[in-house]
Coordinates of C-alpha atoms and ligand atoms in Angstrom, one line a residue:
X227 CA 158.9 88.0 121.7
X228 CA 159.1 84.1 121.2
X229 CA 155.1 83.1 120.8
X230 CA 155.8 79.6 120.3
X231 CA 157.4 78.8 123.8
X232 CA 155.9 81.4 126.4
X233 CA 152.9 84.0 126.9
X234 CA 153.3 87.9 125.5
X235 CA 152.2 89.8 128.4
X236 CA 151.6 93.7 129.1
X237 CA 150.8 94.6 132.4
X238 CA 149.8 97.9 133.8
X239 CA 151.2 99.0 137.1
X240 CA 149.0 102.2 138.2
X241 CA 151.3 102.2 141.0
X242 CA 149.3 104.9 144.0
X243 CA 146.8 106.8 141.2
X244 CA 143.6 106.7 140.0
X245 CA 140.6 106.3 142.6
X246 CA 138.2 103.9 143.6
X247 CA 135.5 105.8 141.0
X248 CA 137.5 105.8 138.4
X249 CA 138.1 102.2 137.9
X250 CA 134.8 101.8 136.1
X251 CA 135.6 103.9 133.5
X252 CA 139.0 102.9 132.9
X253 CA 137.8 99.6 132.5
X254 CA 134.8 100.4 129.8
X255 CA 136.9 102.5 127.8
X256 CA 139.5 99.5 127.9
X257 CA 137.6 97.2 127.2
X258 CA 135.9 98.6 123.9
X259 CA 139.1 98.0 122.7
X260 CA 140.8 95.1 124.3
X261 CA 138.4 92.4 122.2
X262 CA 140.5 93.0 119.3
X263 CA 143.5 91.2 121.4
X264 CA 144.3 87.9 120.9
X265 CA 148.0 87.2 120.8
X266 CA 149.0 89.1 124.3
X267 CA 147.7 88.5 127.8
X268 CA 146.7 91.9 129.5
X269 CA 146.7 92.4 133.4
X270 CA 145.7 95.7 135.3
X271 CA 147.7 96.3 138.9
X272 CA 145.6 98.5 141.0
X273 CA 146.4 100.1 144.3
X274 CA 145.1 97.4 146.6
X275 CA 141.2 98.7 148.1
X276 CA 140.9 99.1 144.4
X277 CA 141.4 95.4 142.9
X278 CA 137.6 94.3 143.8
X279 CA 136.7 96.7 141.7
X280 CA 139.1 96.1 139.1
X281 CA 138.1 92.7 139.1
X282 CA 135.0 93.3 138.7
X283 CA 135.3 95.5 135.7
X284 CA 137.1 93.5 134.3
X285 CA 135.6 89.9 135.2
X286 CA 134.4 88.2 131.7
X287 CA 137.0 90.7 129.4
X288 CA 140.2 88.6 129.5
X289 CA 141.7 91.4 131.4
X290 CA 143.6 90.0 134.3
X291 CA 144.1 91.7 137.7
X292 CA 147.1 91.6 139.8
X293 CA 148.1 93.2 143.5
X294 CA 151.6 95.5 143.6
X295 CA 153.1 93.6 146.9
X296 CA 152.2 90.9 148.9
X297 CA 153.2 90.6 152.8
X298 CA 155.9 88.6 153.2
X299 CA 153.5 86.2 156.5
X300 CA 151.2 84.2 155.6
X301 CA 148.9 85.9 158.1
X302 CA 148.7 87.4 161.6
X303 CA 149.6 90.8 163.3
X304 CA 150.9 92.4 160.0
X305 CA 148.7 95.7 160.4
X306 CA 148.3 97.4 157.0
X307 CA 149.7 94.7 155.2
X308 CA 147.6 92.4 152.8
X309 CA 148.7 88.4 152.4
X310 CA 149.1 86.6 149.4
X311 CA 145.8 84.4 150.4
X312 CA 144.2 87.4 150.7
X313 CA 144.4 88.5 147.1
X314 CA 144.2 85.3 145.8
X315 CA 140.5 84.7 147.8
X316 CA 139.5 87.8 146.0
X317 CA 140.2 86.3 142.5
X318 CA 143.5 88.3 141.4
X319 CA 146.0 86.4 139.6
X320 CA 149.7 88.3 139.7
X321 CA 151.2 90.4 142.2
X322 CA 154.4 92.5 141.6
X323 CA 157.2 91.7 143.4
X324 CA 160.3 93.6 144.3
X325 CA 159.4 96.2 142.2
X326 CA 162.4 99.0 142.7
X327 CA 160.1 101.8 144.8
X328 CA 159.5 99.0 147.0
X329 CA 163.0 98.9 147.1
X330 CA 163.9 102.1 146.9
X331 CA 161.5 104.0 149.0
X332 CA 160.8 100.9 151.9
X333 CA 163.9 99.4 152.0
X334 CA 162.7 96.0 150.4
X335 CA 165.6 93.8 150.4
X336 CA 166.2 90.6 148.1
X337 CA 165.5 88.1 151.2
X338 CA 162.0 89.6 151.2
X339 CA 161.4 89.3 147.8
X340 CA 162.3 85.7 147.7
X341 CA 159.9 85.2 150.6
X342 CA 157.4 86.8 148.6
X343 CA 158.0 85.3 145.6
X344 CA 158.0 81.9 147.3
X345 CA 154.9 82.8 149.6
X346 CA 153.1 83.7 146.5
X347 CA 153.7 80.6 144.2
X348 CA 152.4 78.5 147.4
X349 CA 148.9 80.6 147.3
X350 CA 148.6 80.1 143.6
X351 CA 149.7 83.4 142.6
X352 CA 151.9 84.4 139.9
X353 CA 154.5 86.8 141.3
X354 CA 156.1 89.3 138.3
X355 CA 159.6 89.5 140.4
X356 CA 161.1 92.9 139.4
X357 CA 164.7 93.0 138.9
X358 CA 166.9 96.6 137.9
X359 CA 170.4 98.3 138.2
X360 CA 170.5 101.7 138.9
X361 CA 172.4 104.4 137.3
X362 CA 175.3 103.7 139.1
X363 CA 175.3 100.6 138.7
X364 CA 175.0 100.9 135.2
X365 CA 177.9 103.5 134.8
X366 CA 180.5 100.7 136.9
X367 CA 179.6 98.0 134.7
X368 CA 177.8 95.7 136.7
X369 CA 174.5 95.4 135.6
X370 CA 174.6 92.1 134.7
X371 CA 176.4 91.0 137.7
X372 CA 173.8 92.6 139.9
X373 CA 170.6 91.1 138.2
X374 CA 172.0 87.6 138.4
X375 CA 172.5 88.3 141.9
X376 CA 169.2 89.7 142.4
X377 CA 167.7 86.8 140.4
X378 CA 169.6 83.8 142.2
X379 CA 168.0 85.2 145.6
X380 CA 164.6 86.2 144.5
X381 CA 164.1 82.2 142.9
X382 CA 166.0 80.9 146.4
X383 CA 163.8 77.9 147.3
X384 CA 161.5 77.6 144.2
X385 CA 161.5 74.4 142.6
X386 CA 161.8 73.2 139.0
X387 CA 157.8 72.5 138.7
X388 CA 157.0 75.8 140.1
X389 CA 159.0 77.9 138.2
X390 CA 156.9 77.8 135.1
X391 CA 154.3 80.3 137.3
X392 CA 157.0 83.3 137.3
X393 CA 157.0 86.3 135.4
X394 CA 160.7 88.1 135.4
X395 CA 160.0 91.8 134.6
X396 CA 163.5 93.7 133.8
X397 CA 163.1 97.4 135.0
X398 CA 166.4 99.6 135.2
X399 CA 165.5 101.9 137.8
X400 CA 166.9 104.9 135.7
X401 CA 164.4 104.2 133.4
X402 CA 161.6 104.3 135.3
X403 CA 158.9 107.0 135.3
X404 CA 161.8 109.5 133.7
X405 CA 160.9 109.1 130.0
X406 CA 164.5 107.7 129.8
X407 CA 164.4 104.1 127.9
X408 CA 166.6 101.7 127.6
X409 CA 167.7 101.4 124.1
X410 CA 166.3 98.3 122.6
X411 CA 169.9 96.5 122.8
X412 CA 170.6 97.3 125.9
X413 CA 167.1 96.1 127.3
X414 CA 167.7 93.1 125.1
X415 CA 171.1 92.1 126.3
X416 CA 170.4 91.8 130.0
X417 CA 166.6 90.0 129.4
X418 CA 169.3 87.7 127.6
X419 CA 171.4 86.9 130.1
X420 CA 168.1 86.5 132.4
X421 CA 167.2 83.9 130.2
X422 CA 170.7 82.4 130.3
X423 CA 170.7 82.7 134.3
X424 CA 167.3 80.5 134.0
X425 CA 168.3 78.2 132.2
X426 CA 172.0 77.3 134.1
X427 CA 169.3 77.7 137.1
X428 CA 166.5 75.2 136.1
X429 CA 167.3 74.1 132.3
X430 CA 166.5 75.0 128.6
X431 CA 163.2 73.9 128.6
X432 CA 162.2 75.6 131.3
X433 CA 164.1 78.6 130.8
X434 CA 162.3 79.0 127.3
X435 CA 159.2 79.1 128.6
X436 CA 159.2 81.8 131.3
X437 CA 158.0 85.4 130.3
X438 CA 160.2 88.2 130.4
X439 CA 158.9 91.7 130.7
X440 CA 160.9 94.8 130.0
X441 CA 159.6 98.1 132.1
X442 CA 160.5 101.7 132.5
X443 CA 159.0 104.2 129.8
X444 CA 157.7 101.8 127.7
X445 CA 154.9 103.6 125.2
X446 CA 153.1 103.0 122.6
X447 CA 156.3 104.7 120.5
X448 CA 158.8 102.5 121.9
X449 CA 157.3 99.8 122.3
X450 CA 157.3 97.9 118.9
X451 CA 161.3 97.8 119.3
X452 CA 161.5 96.8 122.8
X453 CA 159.4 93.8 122.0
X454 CA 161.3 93.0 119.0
X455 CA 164.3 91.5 121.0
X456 CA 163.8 87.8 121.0
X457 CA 163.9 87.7 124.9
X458 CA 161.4 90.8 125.4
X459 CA 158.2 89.0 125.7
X460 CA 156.1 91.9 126.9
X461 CA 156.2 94.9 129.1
X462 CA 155.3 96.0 132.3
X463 CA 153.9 99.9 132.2
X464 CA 153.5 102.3 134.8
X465 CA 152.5 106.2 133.4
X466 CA 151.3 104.9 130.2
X467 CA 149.0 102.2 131.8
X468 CA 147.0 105.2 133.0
X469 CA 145.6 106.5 130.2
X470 CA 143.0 103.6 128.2
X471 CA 144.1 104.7 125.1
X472 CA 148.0 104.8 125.8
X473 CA 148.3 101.6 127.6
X474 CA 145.8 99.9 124.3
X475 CA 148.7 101.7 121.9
X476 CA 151.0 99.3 124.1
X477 CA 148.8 96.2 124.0
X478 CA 148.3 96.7 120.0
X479 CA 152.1 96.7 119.4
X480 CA 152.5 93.5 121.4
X481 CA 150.0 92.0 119.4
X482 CA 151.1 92.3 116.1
Ligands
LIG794 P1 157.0 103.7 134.0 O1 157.0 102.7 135.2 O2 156.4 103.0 132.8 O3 156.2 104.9 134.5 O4 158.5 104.1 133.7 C1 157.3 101.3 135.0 C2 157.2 100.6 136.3 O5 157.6 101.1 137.3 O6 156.7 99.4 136.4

């Protein structure tokens, strides 16, 4: 973490749990707790029929909310998907981007992230563009060629004064939701070269100020270490977000 140039953020990504009833709940027990924060900036991701409510519960607590995907139109015959506009009219303030089960599961490529990303930015969202290698990937040592790929295309069209409103979350997909982490070094070395990538892409200024998250099996536990790299500036959570008191444990280490 780097508080001096850019925003600590830990972001909860409930991914497709919870329900619409719950959401009140979560949010009182979080936010008995979240007062104490003042050095990290929290968000909540619900599924999307539930983010009035999160927004709700969580209007007035410094709790941000944020969607998990955004249609790539701006509007139209899209049925079942939700636009960027639309989340922003409702008062959200992130949406996940590219996340890997987007990927994985529904065949997200990187030209519809970077139409995402971009399609965000222009409705005054902040997209949190995900970004991972897989296992394979890993094993034929070309992770880092792979995120700079994914990177260069995701940030296709975005200009220098725009690029201040994205969050870069880092998520190896091997990592994610198996209680595998990446060790601190190795989560460390490729937020790194992310930061290196910004900065031949837009500049040193710039590139020091963008958040960088780390995700997949962050807990309270590992947390502390993750966020110790210098270009780890938060985290983005998915089964730890879903317990209150697990996802606080997080929030706590970040703002130490
Ligand atoms: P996990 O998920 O914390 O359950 O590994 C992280 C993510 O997918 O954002």
């Amino acid at each position: 973490m780097n508080r001096k140039y850019r925003k600590t953020i830990i972001a909860g990504n409930w991914k497709m749990n919870l329900l619409p009833s719950e959401v009140k709940g979560y949010g009182e027990k979080l936010k008995c707790l979240a007062p104490k924060v003042k050095w990290c900036e929290i968000v909540i991701c619900p599924p999307s029929l539930m983010l009035q409510a999160a927004l709700k519960t969580f209007s007035n607590a410094r709790i941000h909310v944020g969607a998990q995907n955004i249609c790539t139109e701006a509007k139209g015959a899209y049925t079942g998907e939700i636009s960027a506009a639309q989340v922003k009219d409702l008062g959200a303030k992130y949406v996940i981007v590219g996340h890997s089960e987007r990927r994985q599961y529904y065949g997200e490529t990187d030209k519809q992230v970077n139409l995402k990303v971009n399609i965000a930015i222009e409705n005054g969202l902040i997209p949190i563009i995900c970004l991972g290698e897989t296992l394979e990937q890993r094993e034929m040592g070309i992770t880092l060629d792979h995120i700079r790929l994914q990177l260069k295309i995701a940030l296709s069209g975005v200009p220098a004064d725009k690029i201040r409103k994205v969050v870069i979350a880092y998520e190896p997909v091997w990592a994610i939701g198996t209680g595998k982490t990446a060790t601190s070094e190795e989560a460390g070395e490729v937020c790194k070269e992310i930061r290196a990538q910004l900065r031949s892409l837009y500049g040193a200024r710039i590139a020091r100020s963008i958040s960088i998250l780390y995700g997949g099996s962050m807990n309270g536990d590992n947390a502390a270490e993750l966020l110790a790299q210098p270009d780890i500036d938060g985290g983005l959570i998915g089964g730890a977000s879903l317990d209150p008191e697990k996802f606080y444990s997080i929030i706590l280490a970040a703002n130490q």
